[in-house]
Coordinates of C-alpha atoms in Angstrom, one line a residue:
Chain A
M1 CA 68.2 56.2 13.3
A2 CA 72.0 54.0 15.1
K3 CA 72.3 51.2 16.5
H4 CA 74.1 52.8 19.4
E5 CA 75.2 56.6 20.5
T6 CA 78.2 58.0 19.3
P7 CA 78.8 61.4 21.1
M8 CA 82.3 61.6 21.2
L9 CA 82.5 59.6 17.2
D10 CA 80.6 62.3 16.9
Q11 CA 82.8 65.1 17.0
L12 CA 85.3 63.4 14.6
E13 CA 83.2 64.7 12.2
S14 CA 83.8 68.0 12.2
G15 CA 87.2 70.0 10.7
P16 CA 88.4 70.0 7.3
W17 CA 90.1 66.3 7.4
P18 CA 88.3 63.1 5.8
S19 CA 86.2 62.0 8.9
F20 CA 86.6 57.9 9.3
V21 CA 83.7 58.2 11.4
S22 CA 81.7 59.8 8.7
D23 CA 83.5 57.3 6.2
L24 CA 81.7 54.5 8.3
K25 CA 78.3 55.6 8.8
Q26 CA 77.8 56.6 4.7
Q27 CA 79.0 52.4 5.0
A28 CA 77.0 51.3 7.8
E29 CA 73.9 53.2 5.9
K30 CA 75.0 51.9 3.1
R31 CA 74.3 48.1 4.5
A32 CA 72.1 49.3 6.2
K33 CA 69.1 50.0 2.8
N34 CA 71.2 47.2 1.4
K35 CA 69.2 48.7 -2.4
E36 CA 71.7 46.6 -4.2
G37 CA 70.0 42.9 -2.5
I38 CA 73.2 42.4 -1.2
E39 CA 72.7 38.6 0.3
F40 CA 75.7 39.8 3.3
Q41 CA 77.2 36.8 4.6
I42 CA 78.8 38.6 7.9
P43 CA 76.2 40.1 10.1
T44 CA 74.7 43.4 8.2
D45 CA 75.0 45.5 11.8
V46 CA 79.0 44.7 11.6
V47 CA 79.5 48.9 10.8
E48 CA 77.4 50.4 13.3
D49 CA 78.2 47.7 16.0
L50 CA 82.8 48.9 15.3
L51 CA 81.8 51.6 16.1
G52 CA 80.1 51.0 19.5
I53 CA 82.5 49.7 20.3
L54 CA 84.9 52.7 18.8
E55 CA 83.1 55.4 21.4
L56 CA 82.9 52.4 23.6
S57 CA 86.3 52.4 24.0
F58 CA 87.1 56.1 24.0
K59 CA 84.5 56.8 27.1
H60 CA 87.0 54.3 29.1
G61 CA 89.8 54.7 27.2
R62 CA 90.7 50.4 26.9
T63 CA 91.1 49.3 24.0
H64 CA 88.0 46.3 24.0
W65 CA 89.5 42.9 21.5
K66 CA 90.7 40.5 23.4
H67 CA 94.9 39.2 22.9
G68 CA 95.9 36.9 19.5
G69 CA 93.4 35.2 18.0
I70 CA 95.1 31.9 15.1
V71 CA 92.3 32.0 11.7
G72 CA 94.1 31.1 8.6
V73 CA 93.5 29.8 5.8
F74 CA 94.5 25.2 4.6
G75 CA 98.1 25.6 2.9
Y76 CA 98.9 29.4 4.4
G77 CA 100.7 29.8 7.9
G78 CA 99.4 33.5 8.2
G79 CA 98.1 35.9 5.8
V80 CA 95.1 36.5 8.1
I81 CA 95.1 38.3 11.7
G82 CA 92.7 36.8 13.9
R83 CA 90.1 39.6 15.6
Y84 CA 87.3 39.0 18.4
C85 CA 86.1 40.8 20.7
D86 CA 85.4 41.3 24.0
Q87 CA 81.8 42.4 24.3
P88 CA 80.5 39.9 22.0
Q89 CA 76.5 40.2 23.7
A90 CA 76.9 44.1 23.9
F91 CA 77.5 44.1 19.9
P92 CA 78.2 41.0 18.6
G93 CA 78.5 42.2 14.8
V94 CA 81.8 41.7 15.6
A95 CA 82.1 39.4 17.8
H96 CA 84.7 37.6 15.0
F97 CA 86.6 40.8 13.4
H98 CA 89.1 40.0 11.4
T99 CA 92.1 41.1 9.2
M100 CA 92.9 40.1 5.8
R101 CA 95.5 41.4 4.3
I102 CA 96.3 41.2 0.7
A103 CA 98.8 41.3 -1.3
Q104 CA 99.1 44.7 -3.5
P105 CA 100.5 45.5 -7.1
G106 CA 104.0 46.9 -7.2
G107 CA 103.9 51.3 -6.7
K108 CA 99.8 51.0 -5.6
F109 CA 99.2 51.4 -9.1
Y110 CA 95.0 50.2 -10.0
T111 CA 92.5 50.3 -12.2
T112 CA 89.0 49.9 -11.0
A113 CA 88.0 47.3 -11.7
F114 CA 89.9 45.8 -9.8
L115 CA 89.0 47.4 -6.9
R116 CA 85.5 47.5 -7.6
Q117 CA 85.6 43.7 -7.9
L118 CA 87.8 43.2 -4.7
C119 CA 84.8 45.6 -3.1
D120 CA 81.7 43.2 -4.6
L121 CA 84.2 40.7 -2.6
W122 CA 84.1 42.2 1.0
D123 CA 81.1 44.3 0.9
L124 CA 79.7 39.9 0.5
R125 CA 81.5 38.2 2.6
G126 CA 83.4 40.9 4.4
S127 CA 82.8 44.0 6.7
G128 CA 83.4 47.1 3.5
I129 CA 86.2 48.4 5.7
T130 CA 89.6 49.1 4.5
N131 CA 92.7 50.0 5.2
M132 CA 94.4 51.3 2.3
H133 CA 97.5 50.1 3.0
G134 CA 98.5 48.4 5.5
S135 CA 102.5 50.0 6.2
T136 CA 103.8 47.9 5.3
G137 CA 101.7 48.1 1.9
D138 CA 99.6 45.1 2.1
V139 CA 95.4 45.6 1.4
I140 CA 93.9 45.5 4.3
L141 CA 90.5 44.1 5.3
L142 CA 88.8 45.1 8.2
G143 CA 86.7 42.5 9.5
T144 CA 85.2 39.1 8.5
T145 CA 84.2 35.6 10.0
T146 CA 86.1 32.5 10.8
P147 CA 83.9 30.9 8.1
Q148 CA 84.4 33.4 5.5
L149 CA 88.0 33.5 5.4
E150 CA 88.0 30.0 2.6
E151 CA 85.2 31.5 0.3
I152 CA 87.9 34.5 0.7
F153 CA 90.6 33.1 -0.5
F154 CA 88.9 31.0 -3.0
E155 CA 87.5 33.8 -5.6
L156 CA 90.9 35.8 -4.4
T157 CA 92.4 32.5 -5.8
H158 CA 90.0 31.8 -8.4
K159 CA 88.0 34.7 -10.0
M160 CA 91.0 37.3 -9.0
N161 CA 93.9 35.9 -9.8
Q162 CA 95.5 37.5 -6.1
D163 CA 96.3 36.2 -3.7
L164 CA 97.1 37.2 0.9
G165 CA 99.7 38.8 1.7
G166 CA 102.5 37.2 4.3
S167 CA 102.5 37.2 8.5
G168 CA 104.3 36.4 11.3
S169 CA 107.3 35.3 11.6
N170 CA 108.3 34.9 7.9
L171 CA 109.4 37.3 5.2
R172 CA 106.4 39.5 5.1
T173 CA 104.7 41.8 1.8
P174 CA 108.0 43.6 0.2
A175 CA 106.5 47.4 -1.2
D176 CA 108.2 49.6 -3.5
C177 CA 108.9 53.1 -4.7
I178 CA 107.1 53.8 -7.7
G179 CA 110.1 54.0 -8.8
Q180 CA 110.7 54.2 -12.9
A181 CA 106.9 54.5 -13.4
R182 CA 107.1 58.5 -12.6
C183 CA 109.9 59.3 -11.2
E184 CA 113.3 60.0 -13.1
Y185 CA 115.6 59.7 -10.1
A186 CA 115.2 55.8 -10.0
C187 CA 118.2 54.1 -10.7
Y188 CA 116.8 50.6 -11.3
D189 CA 113.1 49.1 -11.9
T190 CA 112.2 49.2 -7.9
Q191 CA 108.6 47.2 -9.5
D192 CA 110.4 44.4 -11.6
L193 CA 113.1 43.7 -8.0
C194 CA 110.0 43.9 -6.2
Y195 CA 107.7 42.1 -8.0
D196 CA 110.9 39.3 -8.8
L197 CA 112.0 38.5 -5.0
T198 CA 107.8 38.5 -3.9
Q199 CA 106.7 35.4 -7.0
E200 CA 110.4 33.9 -6.3
Y201 CA 109.8 33.4 -2.4
Q202 CA 105.8 33.1 -1.8
D203 CA 107.0 30.1 0.5
E204 CA 108.7 32.2 2.7
L205 CA 105.5 34.2 2.0
H206 CA 103.3 31.8 2.8
R207 CA 104.9 29.5 5.1
P208 CA 106.9 31.0 7.7
A209 CA 109.7 29.3 9.0
F210 CA 112.0 32.0 10.1
P211 CA 113.2 33.1 13.7
Y212 CA 110.9 35.8 13.6
K213 CA 109.5 38.6 10.1
F214 CA 111.3 39.5 7.8
K215 CA 110.9 42.2 5.7
F216 CA 112.2 43.8 2.0
K217 CA 111.5 47.3 1.1
F218 CA 112.9 48.5 -2.5
D219 CA 114.2 52.5 -3.3
G220 CA 115.0 53.8 -6.2
C221 CA 117.4 56.4 -4.7
P222 CA 118.2 57.4 -1.7
N223 CA 114.9 60.2 -1.3
C224 CA 113.7 56.6 0.4
C225 CA 110.2 57.3 -0.5
V226 CA 109.2 53.7 0.8
A227 CA 111.2 53.8 3.7
S228 CA 112.7 50.8 3.6
I229 CA 115.6 51.9 5.7
A230 CA 113.9 52.5 8.7
R231 CA 111.1 49.8 7.9
S232 CA 113.1 46.9 5.5
D233 CA 115.0 44.0 7.3
L234 CA 116.6 43.7 4.2
S235 CA 116.8 47.5 1.9
F236 CA 117.8 47.3 -1.2
I237 CA 118.0 51.7 -2.3
G238 CA 119.3 52.9 -5.7
T239 CA 122.4 55.1 -6.5
W240 CA 124.4 55.1 -9.4
K241 CA 128.5 54.3 -9.7
D242 CA 129.8 56.8 -12.2
D243 CA 128.9 60.5 -13.1
I244 CA 125.8 63.5 -12.3
K245 CA 125.1 64.3 -15.5
I246 CA 125.0 68.7 -15.7
D247 CA 123.5 70.3 -18.5
Q248 CA 124.9 74.1 -18.5
E249 CA 122.1 75.6 -20.0
A250 CA 119.8 73.9 -17.5
V251 CA 122.1 75.2 -14.8
Q252 CA 121.8 78.4 -15.9
A253 CA 118.2 79.0 -16.7
Y254 CA 117.2 77.7 -12.5
I255 CA 120.7 81.1 -11.7
G256 CA 117.9 82.9 -13.7
G257 CA 114.9 82.3 -12.0
E258 CA 112.9 80.0 -15.3
L259 CA 113.1 77.3 -13.4
K260 CA 111.5 76.9 -9.9
P261 CA 114.0 75.4 -7.0
N262 CA 113.0 72.2 -6.3
A263 CA 110.2 71.4 -8.7
G264 CA 108.2 74.5 -7.2
A265 CA 108.1 72.5 -3.6
H266 CA 109.5 75.9 -2.2
S267 CA 106.7 77.8 -3.8
S268 CA 104.2 78.7 -0.9
R269 CA 107.0 81.1 1.4
D270 CA 109.1 83.2 -0.3
W271 CA 112.8 82.8 -0.1
G272 CA 113.6 85.2 -2.5
K273 CA 115.9 84.9 -5.3
F274 CA 117.8 81.3 -6.1
D275 CA 120.9 80.7 -4.8
I276 CA 123.4 78.3 -6.2
Q277 CA 126.0 79.4 -3.4
K278 CA 123.2 79.4 -0.4
E279 CA 120.7 76.9 -1.4
V280 CA 123.4 73.6 -3.6
I281 CA 127.3 74.6 -3.3
G282 CA 126.7 75.2 0.1
R283 CA 124.1 73.5 1.2
C284 CA 126.5 69.6 -0.4
P285 CA 127.6 67.7 3.3
T286 CA 131.1 66.5 1.2
E287 CA 131.5 70.1 0.2
C288 CA 132.8 68.5 -4.1
M289 CA 130.5 71.8 -5.6
A290 CA 131.6 75.0 -7.2
M291 CA 131.2 77.2 -9.9
D292 CA 133.3 77.9 -12.3
G293 CA 131.9 81.1 -14.2
N294 CA 129.0 79.8 -16.0
T295 CA 129.8 76.2 -15.4
L296 CA 129.1 73.7 -12.3
K297 CA 132.1 71.4 -11.8
I298 CA 130.9 68.6 -9.1
N299 CA 134.2 66.5 -8.2
N300 CA 132.2 63.1 -8.4
R301 CA 134.7 60.8 -6.9
E302 CA 134.2 63.1 -3.4
C303 CA 129.9 63.0 -4.0
T304 CA 128.3 60.7 -1.5
R305 CA 125.2 60.5 -3.2
C306 CA 122.5 61.6 -1.2
M307 CA 120.5 63.6 -3.8
H308 CA 120.2 67.1 -2.0
C309 CA 121.7 68.5 -5.4
I310 CA 119.6 66.9 -8.1
N311 CA 116.6 67.2 -5.2
V312 CA 116.3 71.3 -5.8
M313 CA 118.0 71.4 -9.7
P314 CA 115.9 67.8 -10.6
R315 CA 116.6 69.4 -14.5
A316 CA 119.8 70.2 -14.6
L317 CA 121.5 67.6 -12.4
R318 CA 120.4 64.0 -13.6
I319 CA 121.8 60.8 -12.0
G320 CA 124.6 58.5 -13.2
D321 CA 124.6 55.8 -16.7
E322 CA 126.2 53.2 -14.6
R323 CA 123.5 52.3 -12.4
G324 CA 122.2 49.4 -9.1
L325 CA 121.5 49.2 -5.7
S326 CA 122.7 49.1 -2.5
I327 CA 121.8 47.1 0.6
F328 CA 121.6 47.2 4.2
A329 CA 120.4 44.9 6.8
G330 CA 118.9 45.1 10.1
A331 CA 117.0 47.9 10.7
K332 CA 113.8 47.0 13.2
A333 CA 111.5 49.2 15.5
P334 CA 111.9 49.6 19.5
I335 CA 111.5 45.9 20.5
L336 CA 114.0 44.2 22.4
D337 CA 116.3 45.6 22.4
G338 CA 116.3 49.7 20.9
A339 CA 115.1 50.3 16.9
Q340 CA 117.4 50.4 14.3
M341 CA 118.3 51.5 10.7
G342 CA 119.7 49.6 7.9
T343 CA 123.3 48.8 7.8
L344 CA 125.2 48.6 4.6
V345 CA 126.7 45.2 3.8
V346 CA 126.5 45.6 0.0
P347 CA 128.1 48.7 -1.4
F348 CA 127.1 48.4 -4.5
I349 CA 125.6 46.0 -6.8
E350 CA 123.9 45.2 -10.1
A351 CA 120.3 45.2 -10.0
E352 CA 119.1 43.4 -13.7
A353 CA 116.7 40.5 -14.4
P354 CA 116.4 37.8 -13.6
Y355 CA 118.5 39.2 -10.5
T356 CA 120.6 35.7 -9.7
K357 CA 123.4 37.4 -8.1
I358 CA 121.7 39.8 -4.9
K359 CA 119.2 36.4 -4.7
E360 CA 122.2 33.9 -4.2
T361 CA 125.6 36.5 -2.5
V362 CA 123.3 38.3 -0.5
I363 CA 119.0 37.4 0.4
E364 CA 120.1 33.2 0.8
P365 CA 122.9 33.2 3.1
L366 CA 121.6 36.1 5.0
W367 CA 118.7 33.3 5.9
D368 CA 120.7 30.5 5.9
W369 CA 122.7 32.3 8.7
W370 CA 120.1 34.1 10.9
M371 CA 117.4 31.1 10.0
E372 CA 120.1 27.8 11.3
E373 CA 121.7 31.3 14.0
G374 CA 118.7 33.3 15.3
K375 CA 116.6 32.9 18.4
N376 CA 113.2 32.8 19.0
R377 CA 111.8 36.1 17.7
E378 CA 115.2 37.7 17.5
R379 CA 115.1 40.3 13.7
M380 CA 118.3 40.0 11.9
G381 CA 119.2 43.2 13.8
E382 CA 119.5 41.9 16.6
L383 CA 121.5 38.9 16.0
M384 CA 124.2 41.4 13.6
K385 CA 124.2 43.2 17.1
R386 CA 125.0 40.2 19.2
Q387 CA 127.0 38.1 16.1
G388 CA 128.4 41.2 15.1
L389 CA 129.0 42.6 12.3
Q390 CA 131.9 41.1 10.8
R391 CA 129.9 37.9 11.3
V392 CA 127.6 39.0 8.1
I393 CA 131.0 40.2 5.5
E394 CA 132.2 36.6 6.7
V395 CA 128.5 35.2 5.8
L396 CA 128.4 37.7 2.7
G397 CA 131.5 35.7 2.1
V398 CA 133.4 39.1 1.4
D399 CA 135.8 41.7 2.5
P400 CA 134.7 44.8 4.8
D401 CA 134.7 47.7 3.1
P402 CA 136.0 51.5 4.7
R403 CA 132.5 51.9 3.9
M404 CA 130.7 49.5 5.8
V405 CA 131.6 51.3 9.6
Q406 CA 130.2 54.9 9.7
E407 CA 133.7 55.1 11.9
P408 CA 135.8 52.7 13.4
R409 CA 135.8 51.4 17.0
S410 CA 136.5 53.2 19.8
N411 CA 136.5 50.5 22.6
P412 CA 139.8 47.7 22.1
Y413 CA 138.6 45.1 22.9
I414 CA 139.4 43.6 20.1
F415 CA 139.1 40.0 18.9
W416 CA 141.6 38.2 16.9
K417 CA 141.4 34.3 14.7
E418 CA 143.8 32.3 16.6
D419 CA 145.5 31.1 12.9
E420 CA 145.1 34.7 13.0
V421 CA 147.9 35.1 16.2
E422 CA 151.8 33.8 15.5
G423 CA 152.1 30.9 17.9
G424 CA 148.4 30.2 18.7
F425 CA 145.7 30.3 22.8
E426 CA 147.6 26.9 23.6
R427 CA 151.2 28.0 26.1
D428 CA 152.2 26.5 28.9
I429 CA 152.4 28.5 32.2
N430 CA 155.5 26.6 33.4
E431 CA 157.2 27.9 29.7
F432 CA 156.3 31.8 31.0
R433 CA 157.3 30.6 34.8
K434 CA 160.7 29.9 33.5
Y435 CA 161.2 33.8 32.0
H436 CA 158.8 35.3 35.0
Q437 CA 158.7 34.5 38.7
R438 CA 155.8 34.5 40.6
Chain B
M1 CA 84.6 29.3 27.6
P2 CA 82.7 27.4 25.4
T3 CA 83.1 23.2 25.8
V4 CA 83.1 20.2 22.6
E5 CA 81.2 17.0 23.4
F6 CA 83.6 14.2 21.9
S7 CA 83.0 10.5 22.0
G8 CA 81.7 11.1 25.7
K9 CA 84.4 13.7 26.5
S10 CA 84.1 17.6 26.7
F11 CA 86.9 20.2 26.1
S12 CA 87.0 23.3 27.3
V13 CA 88.2 25.5 23.5
D14 CA 88.7 29.4 23.1
E15 CA 87.3 30.9 19.8
D16 CA 90.2 29.6 18.0
G17 CA 89.4 26.8 19.0
F18 CA 92.6 25.3 21.2
I19 CA 92.7 23.5 24.3
D20 CA 91.7 25.2 27.5
D21 CA 94.3 23.3 28.9
Y22 CA 97.3 21.0 28.2
K23 CA 97.3 18.4 31.1
N24 CA 93.1 18.0 29.5
W25 CA 94.1 16.2 26.7
S26 CA 93.5 13.1 25.5
E27 CA 93.4 10.8 22.5
E28 CA 89.6 12.1 22.1
W29 CA 90.5 15.5 20.9
V30 CA 93.0 14.5 18.5
Q31 CA 90.2 12.8 16.9
Y32 CA 87.9 15.3 17.6
V33 CA 90.4 18.3 15.9
K34 CA 91.1 16.7 12.8
A35 CA 88.0 17.3 11.1
Q36 CA 88.7 21.3 11.8
E37 CA 92.4 21.1 10.4
G38 CA 91.5 19.0 7.2
I39 CA 92.7 15.7 8.0
D40 CA 90.8 13.1 7.1
E41 CA 93.4 9.7 8.2
L42 CA 95.9 9.9 11.1
N43 CA 99.6 8.2 10.2
D44 CA 102.2 7.9 12.4
E45 CA 104.3 10.5 10.8
H46 CA 101.2 13.6 12.2
K47 CA 101.8 10.6 15.9
K48 CA 104.8 12.0 15.6
V49 CA 104.9 15.3 14.9
I50 CA 102.0 16.0 18.0
E51 CA 104.7 13.3 20.3
V52 CA 107.6 15.6 19.5
L53 CA 105.9 19.0 20.5
R54 CA 104.5 17.3 23.2
E55 CA 107.3 16.4 24.4
Y56 CA 109.1 19.5 23.8
Y57 CA 106.7 21.8 25.5
E58 CA 107.1 19.3 29.2
K59 CA 109.9 19.6 28.8
N60 CA 110.8 23.3 27.9
G61 CA 107.1 25.7 28.5
I62 CA 107.4 26.2 25.5
A63 CA 106.5 25.4 21.8
P64 CA 109.5 24.7 19.5
M65 CA 111.0 26.3 16.7
V66 CA 109.7 25.8 13.5
R67 CA 113.2 24.7 12.1
V68 CA 113.3 22.7 15.8
L69 CA 110.3 21.5 15.1
S70 CA 111.3 20.3 11.7
K71 CA 115.2 18.5 13.0
V72 CA 113.8 16.3 15.4
T73 CA 111.2 14.9 13.3
G74 CA 113.4 14.9 10.4
F75 CA 110.1 17.0 8.0
K76 CA 110.7 19.6 6.2
L77 CA 108.5 23.0 6.4
K78 CA 107.1 21.6 3.2
H79 CA 105.8 17.8 4.9
I80 CA 105.0 19.4 8.0
Y81 CA 102.1 21.5 6.0
E82 CA 100.8 18.0 4.3
L83 CA 100.7 17.2 7.1
F84 CA 98.7 19.8 8.6
P85 CA 97.3 21.8 6.2
S86 CA 96.9 24.9 8.4
G87 CA 100.6 25.2 9.3
P88 CA 102.5 23.7 12.7
G89 CA 100.6 26.2 15.1
K90 CA 97.3 25.9 13.9
G91 CA 97.3 22.8 13.3
A92 CA 99.6 20.6 14.7
C93 CA 100.0 22.3 18.2
K94 CA 96.5 22.7 18.4
M95 CA 96.3 18.8 17.5
A96 CA 98.8 18.3 20.3
G97 CA 96.7 20.9 22.7
L98 CA 99.3 22.8 23.2
P99 CA 98.6 27.0 24.1
K100 CA 97.5 28.8 21.2
P101 CA 100.6 30.4 19.5
T102 CA 100.9 34.2 19.7
G103 CA 102.5 37.5 19.1
C104 CA 102.7 39.6 16.0
V105 CA 100.8 36.9 14.0

């Protein structure tokens, strides 16, 4: 018999999708029975109380967590999200319900041995509830008490060689697409760059020193499987400089129907026979493709590497060999001054370990600028808006590039530097009056 | 709100051990907080950080940004963590009697 009645939540156990309510109930029951004889370090009925307070929120249409919460581990300024419920008498199991962010491996590849060890730790010292994974990428351990934080941190670092993720006004946990591990489009080793920068900037990740949060994300190609262009202040997106590689025989196999377009992604519906003219050539945004008899031609100088043709015919078209990445800056959610996606600030840069050029000519100059000029709780994208793209260009020490804008400005409010203007800005009105009467 | 008794004084605190009102701060509060925050002995540098935080808060009504705290005290962030293991927010601000940091922490 459950501790609290949950009529509304019970309805969410029907339907085909995996039910989080069923899973929570299963976990509640597992803790209640405790067949393994675990000495639970937080209340045994934590999951029941979580269901109870959630049911209450369903009833009231309001949250029942108090405002904020500042807890953590010594040495770090972030990594733990403190949370207390506002009905501690009715739901003592979730009086403390802190979330711990744990750094995840690149591409989120795991062994069961690692996950078992993590679960054993969390079953003992936490609620046994997780979020796999938080939107930023971390493994999220949902619900424990303040005294357990240092205990969990000790075991994570000493026994599992594992660290916390980031929270607060700092570098948050970087995340990547699976990259070269299982994708033929990957233009650089996303996992290696992500891991390298995570290790390089551990201080910036654990000890908030920034005006506000800052995120890195790494996409192997413009398909953006980790959505870096929308979800990271600095977005690294793979691309290439030379020609798309064409296998003409495979092109014919697509035309002849032996190979399925988009690797069969649309096979659930009959879209007719593959028509290369209609589905590839006619859809190219720059119209730089054509069939010359039986040969597919691409005018690579006009190609913007949008990935469409490669996505449709992955067996026939491949990314080029001169690979690297583009860097976009400033993406953020709406608060405060409106949503932004990344703005192209570095059109092409090599992505070879140890990535010195990326660190020293892009990341660190941008941080130095933002840390000095950024206002309290101002995302880098907002500073870019406030001080202008030309400031970013100065900070990076590069020449302005037409690729950094979608179109030139349409208003004529153009600032000039004094040294660009003949005679400077110091003028005498009396000189002017000699030629122009009042 | 729970109350704590220390050296003959009583303080109202929240779950995270932050004082309810900046005005109720006293020397005893600092002594009381130091043990929870992993500090053995208070030195002049600790006191300087606390003084700077309190002065800034009194003047501006908010806690300073980390960078401002570093500049005014002359202590690098690394050194602030050596002084206050929980960092400038949870450690130093709590000890200085400032309100709990808020936002997406």
